[in-house]
């Protein structure tokens, strides 16, 4: 969990804490509540005026409806904190995308895919300058788009998902490494093949996204973005090769890095 | 080409004319202009008050920017007619989608994919109750989403596109028939395989669309919609099977049929 104090898009204080995921949803919610309470203690004359919470899964402005990662269901925003401040709830990836739009690589763009690639892959879709959540809040599940039907099994229960080939965690696990960066640094046939398959899977999913949604810009964030040009150069080439009759959109790296989610939560809080 | 006179969503008069596609873009534009002039002649006391034109390709409100089918580039709306009436220009599939939203199967829905399947496949995406065209007007190219990378060649220059497996024209051509309906009516191994591959390709593309955009409803139109339950029953089953962790959206048939495009053009004209 990342938390902090933010004023006008500037991070004044930031902390990380482990998420007690193995102990069940009630403990996770209690840990979030304790984290918020500690952050709300006035420090250096700074006193927060609102709380923004960016959480994974299916989220509405009033409830954390469902998260496979944490196992919670229909948690009202107020359950996450007992500090006497306005509380705003949002989706983690969409909030990070909103921060990229307000402060980062997507500034001044209206049609953007923000794609953090880490343990998993999810997308925040900016369409006509607004975040799009779909009919029921389930939009942006690009990590589970079938890029190789019948391919590698995915934790979601499907097979051949983008995440199974191209998440930082999958790339590392397929090579017996602890990070995707370690795979990029290796120069053996397995590492080269896993990396090539990851890039090809991303190119395929992004070609599909481009054909459907015609974005002006794709912003890649999360741990895999740390690979920089080792990722961008082959990805740009493979994406262009997959699009025969239209140009590829620009691809850029997140400029906010690990702070994107917190800055997005602060935007939620500002609106609250 | 289809043209007609429409009042308040009711088709009062309709005509079809051949498109002189082989004679080049100037002749196509001249044929459209002549068609509009003939339709604008007052008949039975009816006198049109505006012209709506729904054309394929890349379209802005002021220009038909590009069409691979007709070969035109940057044609201003006014070039399509010399009748002294306001003229509105729109995209053919998106206009038909707008008609489905106003009068048809998608009435009262906010997040809908309208998918006409005929000679080709294109999509009109209704997102938060508005038609979405993308950053540059290229959105909705679902017919060219790669469902089988490295698969059958497509007229667009790519391979493995949805259209190469599931357009009515491709289904017919792969079986040496003149229509997809004739393939559905056959009961030999080739026809069964081609139909199964078409349904599977559609299920794969619609699973991807659903994971990305979370629609409430998918409306299938065009010639292939005439197959009715022979298409819908297996498609619903295959789409549900592809989505492990979320329900499938509803799939319905277009209720406007071949009039959808004209009704959409009339909506454009009404706004003009």
Short mmCIF file of C-alpha atoms in Angstrom, two decimals:
data_model
loop_
_atom_site.label_atom_id
_atom_site.label_comp_id
_atom_site.label_asym_id
_atom_site.label_seq_id
_atom_site.Cartn_x
_atom_site.Cartn_y
_atom_site.Cartn_z
CA UNK A 1 0.00 0.00 0.00
CA UNK A 2 1.20 3.47 -0.82
CA UNK A 3 -0.07 6.51 1.04
CA UNK A 4 0.93 10.11 1.42
CA UNK A 5 0.07 13.75 1.71
CA UNK A 6 -0.41 15.66 -1.51
CA UNK A 7 -1.04 19.31 -2.19
CA UNK A 8 -1.75 20.63 -5.70
CA UNK A 9 -0.14 17.65 -7.39
CA UNK A 10 2.99 17.70 -5.24
CA UNK A 11 3.82 14.76 -2.98
CA UNK A 12 4.76 16.25 0.42
CA UNK A 13 5.06 12.94 2.25
CA UNK A 14 4.93 9.30 1.08
CA UNK A 15 4.93 5.93 2.84
CA UNK A 16 4.67 2.29 1.87
CA UNK A 17 3.16 -0.46 4.02
CA UNK A 18 2.64 -4.16 3.37
CA UNK A 19 -0.92 -5.26 2.58
CA UNK A 20 -2.02 -8.08 4.94
CA UNK A 21 -3.67 -9.83 2.02
CA UNK A 22 -3.27 -13.35 3.39
CA UNK A 23 -5.22 -12.39 6.53
CA UNK A 24 -8.44 -11.71 4.68
CA UNK A 25 -10.47 -8.67 3.61
CA UNK A 26 -11.40 -7.45 7.12
CA UNK A 27 -7.72 -7.18 8.08
CA UNK A 28 -6.88 -5.39 4.82
CA UNK A 29 -9.65 -2.84 5.46
CA UNK A 30 -8.45 -2.39 9.06
CA UNK A 31 -4.87 -1.86 7.84
CA UNK A 32 -6.06 0.78 5.36
CA UNK A 33 -8.04 2.51 8.12
CA UNK A 34 -4.98 2.55 10.43
CA UNK A 35 -2.79 3.85 7.57
CA UNK A 36 -5.22 6.70 6.84
CA UNK A 37 -5.48 7.57 10.55
CA UNK A 38 -1.68 7.79 10.84
CA UNK A 39 -1.42 9.93 7.71
CA UNK A 40 -4.17 12.23 9.02
CA UNK A 41 -2.19 13.17 12.13
CA UNK A 42 -1.12 16.81 11.59
CA UNK A 43 2.62 17.03 10.83
CA UNK A 44 4.81 20.06 10.13
CA UNK A 45 1.72 22.23 10.30
CA UNK A 46 0.04 20.16 7.55
CA UNK A 47 -3.47 18.91 8.16
CA UNK A 48 -5.26 16.96 5.39
CA UNK A 49 -8.69 18.20 4.31
CA UNK A 50 -9.95 15.11 2.47
CA UNK A 51 -9.11 11.44 1.90
CA UNK A 52 -8.81 9.82 -1.55
CA UNK A 53 -8.71 6.04 -1.76
CA UNK A 54 -7.74 4.24 -4.99
CA UNK A 55 -8.52 0.53 -4.78
CA UNK A 56 -8.47 -2.35 -7.26
CA UNK A 57 -11.35 -4.34 -8.70
CA UNK A 58 -14.86 -3.15 -9.38
CA UNK A 59 -15.38 0.26 -7.78
CA UNK A 60 -18.18 2.81 -7.77
CA UNK A 61 -17.94 6.30 -6.21
CA UNK A 62 -19.66 4.94 -3.07
CA UNK A 63 -18.53 1.30 -2.79
CA UNK A 64 -15.57 -1.02 -3.34
CA UNK A 65 -17.84 -3.57 -4.97
CA UNK A 66 -15.47 -6.47 -5.57
CA UNK A 67 -11.78 -7.28 -5.60
CA UNK A 68 -10.44 -10.72 -6.50
CA UNK A 69 -7.09 -9.76 -4.96
CA UNK A 70 -8.54 -8.81 -1.55
CA UNK A 71 -11.75 -10.83 -1.50
CA UNK A 72 -13.96 -7.97 -0.40
CA UNK A 73 -17.52 -7.33 -1.53
CA UNK A 74 -19.63 -4.14 -1.33
CA UNK A 75 -17.47 -2.23 1.13
CA UNK A 76 -18.83 1.32 1.59
CA UNK A 77 -16.26 4.13 1.28
CA UNK A 78 -16.78 5.11 4.93
CA UNK A 79 -15.67 1.65 6.12
CA UNK A 80 -12.10 2.38 5.02
CA UNK A 81 -11.50 5.19 7.50
CA UNK A 82 -12.91 6.75 10.67
CA UNK A 83 -11.12 10.09 10.35
CA UNK A 84 -13.69 12.91 10.23
CA UNK A 85 -12.92 14.03 6.70
CA UNK A 86 -14.67 13.71 3.33
CA UNK A 87 -13.71 10.40 1.67
CA UNK A 88 -13.63 9.69 -2.06
CA UNK A 89 -13.26 6.24 -3.56
CA UNK A 90 -11.91 5.38 -6.99
CA UNK A 91 -10.34 2.65 -9.09
CA UNK A 92 -6.57 2.32 -8.65
CA UNK A 93 -5.60 2.14 -12.31
CA UNK A 94 -8.15 4.69 -13.48
CA UNK A 95 -7.01 7.09 -10.74
CA UNK A 96 -3.40 6.68 -11.85
CA UNK A 97 -4.53 7.33 -15.41
CA UNK A 98 -6.28 10.48 -14.29
CA UNK A 99 -3.04 11.66 -12.67
CA UNK A 100 -1.14 10.99 -15.93
CA UNK A 101 -3.77 13.10 -17.66
CA UNK A 102 -3.55 15.94 -15.12
CA UNK A 103 0.19 16.02 -14.46
CA UNK A 104 2.01 13.42 -16.54
CA UNK A 105 2.75 12.02 -19.97
CA UNK A 106 -0.85 12.32 -21.15
CA UNK A 107 -1.29 16.01 -20.36
CA UNK A 108 -3.24 17.83 -23.10
CA UNK A 109 -4.35 14.57 -24.71
CA UNK A 110 -7.99 13.51 -25.05
CA UNK A 111 -7.75 9.85 -26.12
CA UNK A 112 -5.19 7.85 -24.18
CA UNK A 113 -4.59 4.33 -22.92
CA UNK A 114 -2.69 4.29 -19.64
CA UNK A 115 -1.26 0.81 -19.16
CA UNK A 116 0.55 -0.03 -15.92
CA UNK A 117 2.36 -3.38 -16.24
CA UNK A 118 3.42 -5.00 -12.99
CA UNK A 119 2.10 -8.02 -11.11
CA UNK A 120 -0.81 -7.81 -13.51
CA UNK A 121 -1.89 -5.60 -16.40
CA UNK A 122 -4.90 -3.30 -16.39
CA UNK A 123 -5.77 -0.31 -18.50
CA UNK A 124 -7.19 3.12 -17.78
CA UNK A 125 -8.95 4.39 -20.86
CA UNK A 126 -9.24 8.11 -21.43
CA UNK A 127 -11.86 8.67 -24.14
CA UNK A 128 -12.79 12.20 -25.22
CA UNK A 129 -10.81 13.53 -22.21
CA UNK A 130 -12.75 11.46 -19.64
CA UNK A 131 -12.00 8.21 -17.85
CA UNK A 132 -14.23 5.43 -19.15
CA UNK A 133 -15.41 2.68 -16.80
CA UNK A 134 -17.93 0.78 -18.94
CA UNK A 135 -21.57 -0.12 -18.31
CA UNK A 136 -20.89 -1.64 -14.86
CA UNK A 137 -17.36 -0.46 -14.01
CA UNK A 138 -15.57 -3.48 -15.52
CA UNK A 139 -13.90 -1.74 -18.47
CA UNK A 140 -10.13 -1.76 -19.05
CA UNK A 141 -9.45 -5.47 -18.44
CA UNK A 142 -6.83 -5.49 -21.19
CA UNK A 143 -4.66 -7.87 -19.14
CA UNK A 144 -7.21 -10.60 -19.76
CA UNK A 145 -7.71 -10.08 -23.46
CA UNK A 146 -7.04 -13.41 -25.21
CA UNK A 147 -3.85 -12.89 -27.23
CA UNK A 148 -3.16 -16.62 -27.63
CA UNK A 149 -6.42 -18.57 -27.41
CA UNK A 150 -5.66 -21.92 -25.78
CA UNK A 151 -2.27 -20.62 -24.59
CA UNK A 152 -0.76 -20.28 -21.11
CA UNK A 153 -3.20 -20.52 -18.19
CA UNK A 154 -3.94 -17.26 -16.35
CA UNK A 155 -4.88 -16.75 -12.70
CA UNK A 156 -8.24 -15.36 -13.85
CA UNK A 157 -9.40 -18.78 -15.04
CA UNK A 158 -8.98 -18.05 -18.76
CA UNK A 159 -6.04 -19.11 -20.91
CA UNK A 160 -3.85 -17.19 -23.33
CA UNK A 161 -4.42 -13.84 -21.57
CA UNK A 162 -2.08 -10.92 -22.23
CA UNK A 163 -1.05 -10.97 -18.53
CA UNK A 164 0.15 -14.59 -18.79
CA UNK A 165 2.77 -13.47 -21.35
CA UNK A 166 3.51 -9.85 -20.66
CA UNK A 167 2.99 -8.94 -17.00
CA UNK A 168 6.29 -8.24 -15.26
CA UNK A 169 5.48 -11.09 -12.85
CA UNK A 170 4.82 -13.60 -15.66
CA UNK A 171 7.96 -12.62 -17.59
CA UNK A 172 10.05 -13.12 -14.43
CA UNK A 173 8.35 -16.37 -13.40
CA UNK A 174 8.73 -17.97 -16.86
CA UNK A 175 12.50 -17.48 -16.57
CA UNK A 176 12.81 -18.34 -12.88
CA UNK A 177 13.82 -14.76 -12.09
CA UNK A 178 12.52 -12.35 -9.45
CA UNK A 179 12.05 -9.45 -11.85
CA UNK A 180 11.44 -8.72 -15.52
CA UNK A 181 14.56 -6.54 -15.47
CA UNK A 182 16.64 -9.65 -14.69
CA UNK A 183 15.14 -11.33 -17.78
CA UNK A 184 16.00 -8.34 -19.98
CA UNK A 185 19.58 -8.45 -18.65
CA UNK A 186 20.03 -12.12 -19.53
CA UNK A 187 21.17 -13.21 -22.99
CA UNK A 188 20.19 -16.86 -23.30
CA UNK A 189 17.62 -18.43 -25.65
CA UNK A 190 14.90 -18.82 -22.98
CA UNK A 191 15.14 -15.22 -21.79
CA UNK A 192 15.17 -13.94 -25.38
CA UNK A 193 12.17 -16.07 -26.27
CA UNK A 194 10.13 -15.05 -23.21
CA UNK A 195 10.91 -11.38 -23.83
CA UNK A 196 10.03 -11.67 -27.54
CA UNK A 197 6.74 -13.39 -26.66
CA UNK A 198 5.95 -10.67 -24.13
CA UNK A 199 6.58 -7.91 -26.69
CA UNK A 200 4.58 -9.74 -29.35
CA UNK A 201 1.66 -10.28 -26.95
CA UNK A 202 1.69 -6.58 -26.05
CA UNK A 203 1.90 -5.57 -29.72
CA UNK A 204 -1.08 -7.79 -30.52
CA UNK A 205 -3.20 -6.42 -27.66
CA UNK A 206 -2.23 -2.83 -28.48
CA UNK A 207 -2.99 -3.36 -32.19
CA UNK A 208 -6.44 -4.56 -31.17
CA UNK A 209 -6.88 -1.62 -28.80
CA UNK A 210 -5.77 0.80 -31.53
CA UNK A 211 -8.12 -0.65 -34.14
CA UNK A 212 -11.05 -0.47 -31.73
CA UNK A 213 -10.39 2.82 -29.97
CA UNK A 214 -7.99 4.89 -32.08
CA UNK A 215 -5.97 6.41 -29.21
CA UNK A 216 -3.59 9.31 -29.80
CA UNK A 217 -1.20 8.03 -27.13
CA UNK A 218 -0.41 4.91 -25.11
CA UNK A 219 1.37 5.49 -21.78
CA UNK A 220 3.12 2.49 -20.24
CA UNK A 221 3.67 2.51 -16.49
CA UNK A 222 4.35 0.06 -13.68
CA UNK A 223 7.49 -2.00 -13.13
CA UNK A 224 7.90 -2.99 -16.77
CA UNK A 225 8.23 0.67 -17.77
CA UNK A 226 11.62 0.63 -16.00
CA UNK A 227 12.90 -1.42 -18.97
CA UNK A 228 12.66 1.79 -21.03
CA UNK A 229 13.92 1.50 -24.61
CA UNK A 230 14.50 -2.27 -24.28
CA UNK A 231 10.70 -2.43 -24.19
CA UNK A 232 9.68 0.59 -26.27
CA UNK A 233 11.89 0.05 -29.34
CA UNK A 234 10.73 -3.50 -30.20
CA UNK A 235 7.16 -2.75 -29.09
CA UNK A 236 6.88 0.26 -31.42
CA UNK A 237 8.28 -1.80 -34.31
CA UNK A 238 5.97 -4.77 -33.70
CA UNK A 239 2.89 -2.57 -33.24
CA UNK A 240 3.55 -0.71 -36.48
CA UNK A 241 4.07 -4.05 -38.28
CA UNK A 242 0.68 -5.29 -37.03
CA UNK A 243 -1.19 -2.24 -38.37
CA UNK A 244 -1.27 -2.42 -42.15
CA UNK A 245 -3.65 0.39 -43.06
CA UNK A 246 -3.31 2.96 -40.30
CA UNK A 247 -0.44 4.56 -38.39
CA UNK A 248 0.36 3.39 -34.88
CA UNK A 249 -0.33 5.75 -31.98
CA UNK A 250 2.59 7.17 -30.01
CA UNK A 251 3.86 5.07 -27.10
CA UNK A 252 5.46 6.82 -24.12
CA UNK A 253 6.58 5.88 -20.63
CA UNK A 254 4.76 7.11 -17.55
CA UNK A 255 6.40 10.26 -16.23
CA UNK A 256 4.89 9.96 -12.75
CA UNK A 257 6.13 6.44 -12.01
CA UNK A 258 5.05 4.93 -8.67
CA UNK A 259 3.43 8.19 -7.54
CA UNK A 260 0.73 8.09 -10.25
CA UNK A 261 -1.75 6.18 -8.07
CA UNK A 262 -1.32 8.50 -5.07
CA UNK A 263 -1.62 11.61 -7.21
CA UNK A 264 -4.80 10.17 -8.70
CA UNK A 265 -6.19 9.43 -5.22
CA UNK A 266 -5.45 13.05 -4.31
CA UNK A 267 -7.44 14.20 -7.35
CA UNK A 268 -10.35 12.11 -6.03
CA UNK A 269 -9.94 13.71 -2.61
CA UNK A 270 -9.85 17.20 -4.11
CA UNK A 271 -13.20 16.57 -5.74
CA UNK A 272 -14.58 15.25 -2.44
CA UNK B 1 -26.60 3.12 -52.30
CA UNK B 2 -29.75 3.50 -50.27
CA UNK B 3 -31.64 6.74 -50.14
CA UNK B 4 -35.02 7.91 -49.03
CA UNK B 5 -37.29 10.40 -47.38
CA UNK B 6 -37.65 10.16 -43.63
CA UNK B 7 -39.83 12.04 -41.19
CA UNK B 8 -39.56 11.56 -37.41
CA UNK B 9 -37.93 8.14 -37.73
CA UNK B 10 -40.43 6.85 -40.30
CA UNK B 11 -39.27 5.89 -43.81
CA UNK B 12 -41.76 7.51 -46.23
CA UNK B 13 -39.91 6.57 -49.40
CA UNK B 14 -36.86 4.40 -50.09
CA UNK B 15 -34.76 3.64 -53.15
CA UNK B 16 -31.65 1.63 -53.96
CA UNK B 17 -29.17 2.44 -56.71
CA UNK B 18 -25.93 0.76 -57.78
CA UNK B 19 -22.70 2.50 -56.71
CA UNK B 20 -20.45 3.07 -59.80
CA UNK B 21 -17.44 2.09 -57.72
CA UNK B 22 -15.39 0.76 -60.61
CA UNK B 23 -15.62 4.14 -62.39
CA UNK B 24 -13.68 5.99 -59.70
CA UNK B 25 -14.42 8.46 -56.92
CA UNK B 26 -15.56 11.37 -59.11
CA UNK B 27 -18.28 9.22 -60.67
CA UNK B 28 -19.38 7.92 -57.26
CA UNK B 29 -19.69 11.48 -55.97
CA UNK B 30 -21.62 12.51 -59.10
CA UNK B 31 -23.96 9.53 -58.68
CA UNK B 32 -24.61 10.49 -55.04
CA UNK B 33 -25.31 14.08 -56.11
CA UNK B 34 -27.78 12.92 -58.79
CA UNK B 35 -29.47 10.57 -56.29
CA UNK B 36 -29.89 13.38 -53.74
CA UNK B 37 -31.25 15.74 -56.44
CA UNK B 38 -33.86 13.17 -57.50
CA UNK B 39 -34.89 12.52 -53.89
CA UNK B 40 -35.19 16.26 -53.26
CA UNK B 41 -37.86 16.72 -55.96
CA UNK B 42 -41.10 17.37 -54.07
CA UNK B 43 -43.43 14.36 -54.21
CA UNK B 44 -46.90 13.85 -52.74
CA UNK B 45 -46.63 17.25 -51.13
CA UNK B 46 -43.40 16.23 -49.35
CA UNK B 47 -40.41 18.51 -49.62
CA UNK B 48 -37.19 17.63 -47.73
CA UNK B 49 -35.72 20.25 -45.41
CA UNK B 50 -32.21 18.85 -44.96
CA UNK B 51 -29.86 16.21 -46.39
CA UNK B 52 -28.04 13.61 -44.30
CA UNK B 53 -25.22 11.63 -45.89
CA UNK B 54 -23.75 8.53 -44.22
CA UNK B 55 -20.54 7.42 -45.96
CA UNK B 56 -17.84 4.85 -45.19
CA UNK B 57 -14.23 5.38 -44.19
CA UNK B 58 -12.75 8.23 -42.24
CA UNK B 59 -15.34 11.00 -41.87
CA UNK B 60 -15.50 14.31 -40.01
CA UNK B 61 -18.61 16.52 -39.78
CA UNK B 62 -17.26 18.62 -42.68
CA UNK B 63 -15.32 16.17 -44.90
CA UNK B 64 -15.32 12.61 -46.21
CA UNK B 65 -11.61 12.31 -45.48
CA UNK B 66 -10.79 8.90 -46.88
CA UNK B 67 -12.48 5.75 -48.11
CA UNK B 68 -10.55 2.69 -49.27
CA UNK B 69 -13.73 1.39 -50.93
CA UNK B 70 -14.33 4.51 -53.04
CA UNK B 71 -10.83 5.97 -53.26
CA UNK B 72 -11.83 9.50 -52.35
CA UNK B 73 -9.82 11.93 -50.23
CA UNK B 74 -10.91 15.09 -48.41
CA UNK B 75 -14.26 15.56 -50.13
CA UNK B 76 -16.17 18.47 -48.53
CA UNK B 77 -19.79 17.74 -47.56
CA UNK B 78 -21.05 20.31 -50.08
CA UNK B 79 -19.44 18.40 -52.99
CA UNK B 80 -21.96 15.58 -52.57
CA UNK B 81 -25.00 17.65 -53.51
CA UNK B 82 -26.02 20.91 -55.14
CA UNK B 83 -29.54 21.04 -53.76
CA UNK B 84 -30.04 24.25 -51.74
CA UNK B 85 -30.53 22.51 -48.36
CA UNK B 86 -28.41 22.10 -45.22
CA UNK B 87 -26.16 19.03 -45.59
CA UNK B 88 -24.79 16.87 -42.75
CA UNK B 89 -22.10 14.25 -43.17
CA UNK B 90 -21.51 11.22 -40.97
CA UNK B 91 -19.98 7.76 -40.85
CA UNK B 92 -22.18 5.01 -42.27
CA UNK B 93 -21.81 2.49 -39.47
CA UNK B 94 -21.84 5.05 -36.68
CA UNK B 95 -24.98 6.64 -38.16
CA UNK B 96 -26.68 3.24 -38.27
CA UNK B 97 -25.62 2.73 -34.65
CA UNK B 98 -27.14 6.06 -33.73
CA UNK B 99 -30.41 4.97 -35.34
CA UNK B 100 -30.36 1.72 -33.31
CA UNK B 101 -29.88 3.88 -30.23
CA UNK B 102 -32.71 6.25 -31.13
CA UNK B 103 -35.26 3.82 -32.55
CA UNK B 104 -33.99 0.26 -32.39
CA UNK B 105 -32.62 -2.57 -30.29
CA UNK B 106 -30.30 -0.28 -28.30
CA UNK B 107 -32.98 2.16 -27.16
CA UNK B 108 -32.47 3.23 -23.52
CA UNK B 109 -28.95 1.75 -23.39
CA UNK B 110 -25.83 3.81 -22.74
CA UNK B 111 -23.00 1.38 -23.60
CA UNK B 112 -23.55 -0.59 -26.77
CA UNK B 113 -21.59 -2.13 -29.61
CA UNK B 114 -23.51 -2.06 -32.87
CA UNK B 115 -21.92 -4.58 -35.23
CA UNK B 116 -23.16 -4.83 -38.81
CA UNK B 117 -21.74 -7.94 -40.51
CA UNK B 118 -21.96 -8.02 -44.28
CA UNK B 119 -19.33 -7.62 -46.99
CA UNK B 120 -17.09 -6.45 -44.15
CA UNK B 121 -17.39 -5.91 -40.41
CA UNK B 122 -17.24 -2.56 -38.64
CA UNK B 123 -18.43 -1.46 -35.26
CA UNK B 124 -20.25 1.59 -33.96
CA UNK B 125 -19.39 2.08 -30.32
CA UNK B 126 -21.85 3.83 -28.05
CA UNK B 127 -20.01 4.78 -24.86
CA UNK B 128 -21.82 6.67 -22.08
CA UNK B 129 -24.71 7.22 -24.50
CA UNK B 130 -22.57 8.87 -27.19
CA UNK B 131 -21.03 7.58 -30.41
CA UNK B 132 -17.27 7.32 -30.06
CA UNK B 133 -15.03 7.95 -33.07
CA UNK B 134 -11.54 7.93 -31.54
CA UNK B 135 -8.74 10.49 -31.65
CA UNK B 136 -8.83 10.85 -35.43
CA UNK B 137 -12.11 9.20 -36.45
CA UNK B 138 -10.64 5.71 -36.98
CA UNK B 139 -12.28 3.93 -34.04
CA UNK B 140 -14.48 0.86 -34.44
CA UNK B 141 -12.29 -1.16 -36.85
CA UNK B 142 -13.28 -4.39 -35.10
CA UNK B 143 -13.33 -6.20 -38.46
CA UNK B 144 -9.56 -5.91 -38.61
CA UNK B 145 -8.79 -7.00 -35.08
CA UNK B 146 -6.30 -9.90 -35.30
CA UNK B 147 -8.21 -12.95 -34.06
CA UNK B 148 -5.77 -15.46 -35.60
CA UNK B 149 -2.34 -13.87 -35.93
CA UNK B 150 -0.71 -15.28 -39.05
CA UNK B 151 -4.07 -16.62 -40.26
CA UNK B 152 -6.06 -15.98 -43.43
CA UNK B 153 -5.04 -12.93 -45.47
CA UNK B 154 -7.44 -9.97 -45.37
CA UNK B 155 -8.07 -7.34 -48.04
CA UNK B 156 -6.73 -4.70 -45.63
CA UNK B 157 -3.17 -6.04 -45.91
CA UNK B 158 -3.13 -7.72 -42.50
CA UNK B 159 -3.70 -11.40 -41.83
CA UNK B 160 -5.93 -13.22 -39.37
CA UNK B 161 -8.47 -10.38 -39.20
CA UNK B 162 -11.96 -11.02 -37.84
CA UNK B 163 -13.42 -10.11 -41.26
CA UNK B 164 -11.41 -12.86 -42.99
CA UNK B 165 -13.28 -15.45 -40.90
CA UNK B 166 -16.61 -13.94 -39.98
CA UNK B 167 -17.82 -11.44 -42.57
CA UNK B 168 -20.80 -12.75 -44.51
CA UNK B 169 -18.74 -12.40 -47.69
CA UNK B 170 -15.79 -14.42 -46.29
CA UNK B 171 -18.04 -17.18 -44.93
CA UNK B 172 -19.70 -17.51 -48.34
CA UNK B 173 -16.45 -17.34 -50.33
CA UNK B 174 -14.71 -19.99 -48.20
CA UNK B 175 -17.49 -22.44 -49.11
CA UNK B 176 -17.91 -21.38 -52.75
CA UNK B 177 -21.39 -20.04 -52.01
CA UNK B 178 -23.01 -16.70 -52.84
CA UNK B 179 -24.31 -16.06 -49.32
CA UNK B 180 -23.60 -16.95 -45.71
CA UNK B 181 -27.21 -18.20 -45.48
CA UNK B 182 -26.36 -20.88 -48.05
CA UNK B 183 -23.44 -22.00 -45.85
CA UNK B 184 -25.71 -22.21 -42.79
CA UNK B 185 -28.17 -24.31 -44.80
CA UNK B 186 -25.50 -26.85 -45.85
CA UNK B 187 -24.62 -29.81 -43.65
CA UNK B 188 -21.21 -30.98 -44.86
CA UNK B 189 -17.88 -30.90 -42.99
CA UNK B 190 -16.51 -27.84 -44.82
CA UNK B 191 -19.62 -25.73 -44.22
CA UNK B 192 -19.76 -26.80 -40.56
CA UNK B 193 -16.07 -25.97 -40.07
CA UNK B 194 -16.27 -22.56 -41.76
CA UNK B 195 -19.36 -21.66 -39.71
CA UNK B 196 -17.73 -22.86 -36.47
CA UNK B 197 -14.60 -20.83 -37.25
CA UNK B 198 -16.71 -17.76 -37.97
CA UNK B 199 -18.59 -18.10 -34.66
CA UNK B 200 -15.34 -18.71 -32.75
CA UNK B 201 -13.66 -15.69 -34.36
CA UNK B 202 -16.65 -13.52 -33.45
CA UNK B 203 -16.68 -14.88 -29.88
CA UNK B 204 -12.98 -14.10 -29.52
CA UNK B 205 -13.33 -10.54 -30.84
CA UNK B 206 -16.43 -9.91 -28.72
CA UNK B 207 -14.70 -11.30 -25.60
CA UNK B 208 -11.89 -8.84 -26.23
CA UNK B 209 -14.35 -6.01 -26.79
CA UNK B 210 -16.22 -6.93 -23.60
CA UNK B 211 -13.06 -7.09 -21.49
CA UNK B 212 -11.93 -3.70 -22.78
CA UNK B 213 -15.21 -1.80 -22.93
CA UNK B 214 -17.76 -3.58 -20.71
CA UNK B 215 -20.82 -3.01 -22.94
CA UNK B 216 -24.34 -3.66 -21.66
CA UNK B 217 -25.49 -4.83 -25.08
CA UNK B 218 -24.12 -5.98 -28.44
CA UNK B 219 -26.45 -5.50 -31.43
CA UNK B 220 -25.66 -7.53 -34.55
CA UNK B 221 -26.88 -6.21 -37.88
CA UNK B 222 -26.13 -6.60 -41.56
CA UNK B 223 -26.69 -9.65 -43.73
CA UNK B 224 -25.36 -12.12 -41.18
CA UNK B 225 -28.08 -11.07 -38.70
CA UNK B 226 -30.56 -12.79 -41.03
CA UNK B 227 -29.17 -16.11 -39.73
CA UNK B 228 -30.91 -15.34 -36.43
CA UNK B 229 -30.66 -18.07 -33.80
CA UNK B 230 -28.28 -20.17 -35.94
CA UNK B 231 -25.81 -17.38 -35.22
CA UNK B 232 -26.95 -16.13 -31.80
CA UNK B 233 -27.21 -19.45 -29.94
CA UNK B 234 -23.64 -20.69 -30.56
CA UNK B 235 -22.22 -17.16 -30.35
CA UNK B 236 -23.75 -16.57 -26.90
CA UNK B 237 -22.40 -19.93 -25.70
CA UNK B 238 -18.89 -19.36 -27.06
CA UNK B 239 -18.71 -15.79 -25.74
CA UNK B 240 -19.76 -16.90 -22.24
CA UNK B 241 -17.18 -19.72 -22.36
CA UNK B 242 -14.43 -17.22 -23.22
CA UNK B 243 -15.23 -14.98 -20.23
CA UNK B 244 -14.17 -16.74 -17.05
CA UNK B 245 -14.58 -14.03 -14.44
CA UNK B 246 -17.33 -11.78 -15.68
CA UNK B 247 -20.77 -12.28 -17.24
CA UNK B 248 -21.21 -11.81 -20.97
CA UNK B 249 -23.22 -8.82 -22.19
CA UNK B 250 -26.54 -9.41 -23.90
CA UNK B 251 -26.44 -10.01 -27.67
CA UNK B 252 -29.44 -8.98 -29.77
CA UNK B 253 -30.27 -8.66 -33.46
CA UNK B 254 -30.75 -5.29 -35.10
CA UNK B 255 -34.43 -4.38 -35.16
CA UNK B 256 -34.07 -1.79 -37.92
CA UNK B 257 -32.42 -4.04 -40.51
CA UNK B 258 -31.39 -2.41 -43.79
CA UNK B 259 -33.08 0.89 -42.86
CA UNK B 260 -30.70 1.60 -39.96
CA UNK B 261 -28.22 3.55 -42.12
CA UNK B 262 -30.91 5.73 -43.71
CA UNK B 263 -32.55 6.45 -40.36
CA UNK B 264 -29.14 7.44 -39.00
CA UNK B 265 -28.52 9.73 -41.97
CA UNK B 266 -31.90 11.33 -41.24
CA UNK B 267 -30.81 11.95 -37.64
CA UNK B 268 -27.74 13.73 -39.03
CA UNK B 269 -29.97 15.80 -41.31
CA UNK B 270 -32.30 16.70 -38.44
CA UNK B 271 -29.36 18.12 -36.53
CA UNK B 272 -28.27 20.07 -39.62
#
